[in-house]
XYZ file of C-alpha atoms in Angstrom:
157
model
C 87.479 109.897 110.215
C 88.376 110.395 106.555
C 86.982 108.361 103.655
C 89.427 106.766 101.218
C 88.141 105.357 97.943
C 90.413 102.836 96.226
C 89.692 101.772 92.654
C 91.304 98.610 91.379
C 91.645 97.176 94.864
C 91.664 93.623 93.474
C 94.847 94.390 91.552
C 98.387 93.840 92.771
C 99.067 97.314 94.201
C 95.566 97.849 95.605
C 95.247 94.485 97.307
C 98.719 94.757 98.855
C 98.103 98.327 100.001
C 94.913 97.274 101.771
C 96.734 94.313 103.374
C 99.426 96.721 104.570
C 96.906 99.109 106.109
C 95.251 96.210 107.922
C 98.613 94.831 109.049
C 99.598 98.110 110.676
C 96.062 98.423 112.050
C 95.582 101.799 110.421
C 92.140 102.916 111.488
C 92.126 106.635 110.687
C 90.557 105.962 107.295
C 87.277 104.420 106.266
C 88.353 102.384 103.250
C 85.880 101.941 100.404
C 86.665 99.895 97.311
C 85.354 99.892 93.762
C 86.074 97.153 91.255
C 84.365 95.982 88.137
C 83.997 92.543 89.724
C 85.311 90.536 92.635
C 85.569 91.475 96.283
C 84.693 95.144 96.738
C 82.248 97.455 98.459
C 80.967 98.489 95.019
C 81.184 96.436 91.828
C 80.646 98.968 89.066
C 82.204 100.020 85.789
C 84.078 103.297 86.337
C 83.103 104.353 82.821
C 79.450 104.342 83.903
C 79.129 107.905 85.159
C 75.725 107.467 86.806
C 76.706 104.335 88.764
C 79.943 105.975 89.813
C 78.110 109.121 90.875
C 75.715 107.051 93.000
C 78.613 105.267 94.717
C 80.533 108.481 95.405
C 77.426 110.152 96.803
C 77.325 107.374 99.414
C 81.084 107.310 100.057
C 81.735 111.074 100.077
C 85.464 110.499 99.568
C 88.144 112.733 101.036
C 90.787 110.859 99.039
C 90.583 108.870 95.817
C 93.384 106.428 95.078
C 92.840 105.505 91.438
C 94.661 102.266 90.670
C 92.228 100.681 88.201
C 93.443 100.458 84.614
C 93.629 98.305 81.504
C 97.369 97.785 81.823
C 98.532 95.203 79.298
C 100.299 97.305 76.617
C 99.853 94.685 73.877
C 96.121 94.336 74.576
C 95.783 98.138 74.601
C 97.234 98.205 71.076
C 94.776 95.515 69.996
C 91.745 97.205 71.560
C 92.148 100.974 71.427
C 88.491 101.658 72.294
C 88.683 99.572 75.498
C 91.932 101.341 76.365
C 90.259 104.720 75.968
C 87.251 103.697 78.061
C 89.192 101.991 80.865
C 92.210 104.292 80.994
C 90.810 107.708 80.088
C 87.013 107.834 80.390
C 87.051 106.069 83.782
C 89.691 108.499 85.054
C 87.829 111.494 83.624
C 84.635 110.419 85.406
C 86.471 110.069 88.713
C 88.206 113.434 88.295
C 84.952 115.173 87.408
C 83.137 113.678 90.387
C 86.028 114.171 92.819
C 85.702 117.929 92.553
C 82.168 117.722 93.972
C 83.612 116.227 97.165
C 86.772 118.323 97.241
C 88.669 115.026 97.304
C 92.412 114.722 96.869
C 93.122 112.599 93.800
C 96.011 110.117 93.767
C 96.602 108.795 90.265
C 98.866 105.987 89.155
C 100.167 106.657 85.699
C 103.002 104.948 83.846
C 106.536 105.495 82.653
C 105.116 104.711 79.184
C 104.199 108.428 78.900
C 107.857 109.037 77.937
C 109.370 108.421 74.522
C 111.527 105.575 75.829
C 114.779 107.019 74.497
C 116.155 108.572 77.686
C 116.353 105.935 80.457
C 116.047 108.624 83.172
C 113.849 111.421 81.800
C 112.920 114.457 83.829
C 109.276 114.813 84.799
C 108.227 117.057 81.903
C 110.651 116.062 79.178
C 110.215 113.540 76.387
C 106.462 113.223 76.965
C 105.809 111.450 73.703
C 104.311 108.004 74.316
C 104.733 105.384 71.628
C 101.995 103.083 72.869
C 98.230 103.504 73.242
C 98.466 102.755 76.974
C 100.955 105.605 77.491
C 98.862 107.947 75.346
C 95.723 107.280 77.398
C 97.580 107.731 80.688
C 99.154 110.998 79.501
C 95.755 112.237 78.322
C 94.399 111.379 81.793
C 97.262 113.227 83.494
C 96.620 116.327 81.393
C 92.902 116.223 82.151
C 93.531 115.827 85.875
C 96.016 118.692 86.042
C 93.657 120.995 84.121
C 90.608 120.223 86.284
C 92.001 119.775 89.786
C 94.562 121.406 92.023
C 94.489 118.621 94.625
C 96.299 115.713 93.064
C 99.365 113.498 93.120
C 100.539 111.614 90.057
C 102.817 108.598 90.369
C 104.406 107.296 87.174
C 105.228 103.673 87.806
C 106.957 101.190 85.482
C-alpha cells in the first residue's frame, strides 16, 4: 500500500478530496495529513524543517499532494514575509525532503503566475506575476522543477 501525504487537508480542495476518496472507498492509499492546526495526523508548521523531517520520516511518503498555502492575494501583499514563508519556504522544505523518499510531488500553483494580460496563456508564456502570491508560487515552481524530476504542477485560479 502506498503512502499519500496531503498538506492543507483542512482547506477546501484537501477536505473535499479526502471526502471523495472515502466516498468511493479508495483503500489503496494510506492517507496522512499535515496542517498547521485543526484535524490532521500531524499539526506542524511546514516552514519548520526539523518538525517536517520528523513527520516525513514516520510517513515515508510515496506521494506528496501539497495544497497548503497562504492564498489571499491582498493579505500576501500586506505581509510579504508571511507569504514567502508559507508559500515558498514551506514548499522548498517539502521538495527537499521529498527527494529522500523518492516521492512524487503534486503541487498546486496558481494562474497568478501569469501577467494577466492574455486570458488564455500557454504554459510557459507571460510568466510575469504582478502579485506577491504569484511571485512566491512561481518561485516554488522553479525550485521544484530544478530539484525534482517526479512532479506535477497544477495552476488553478
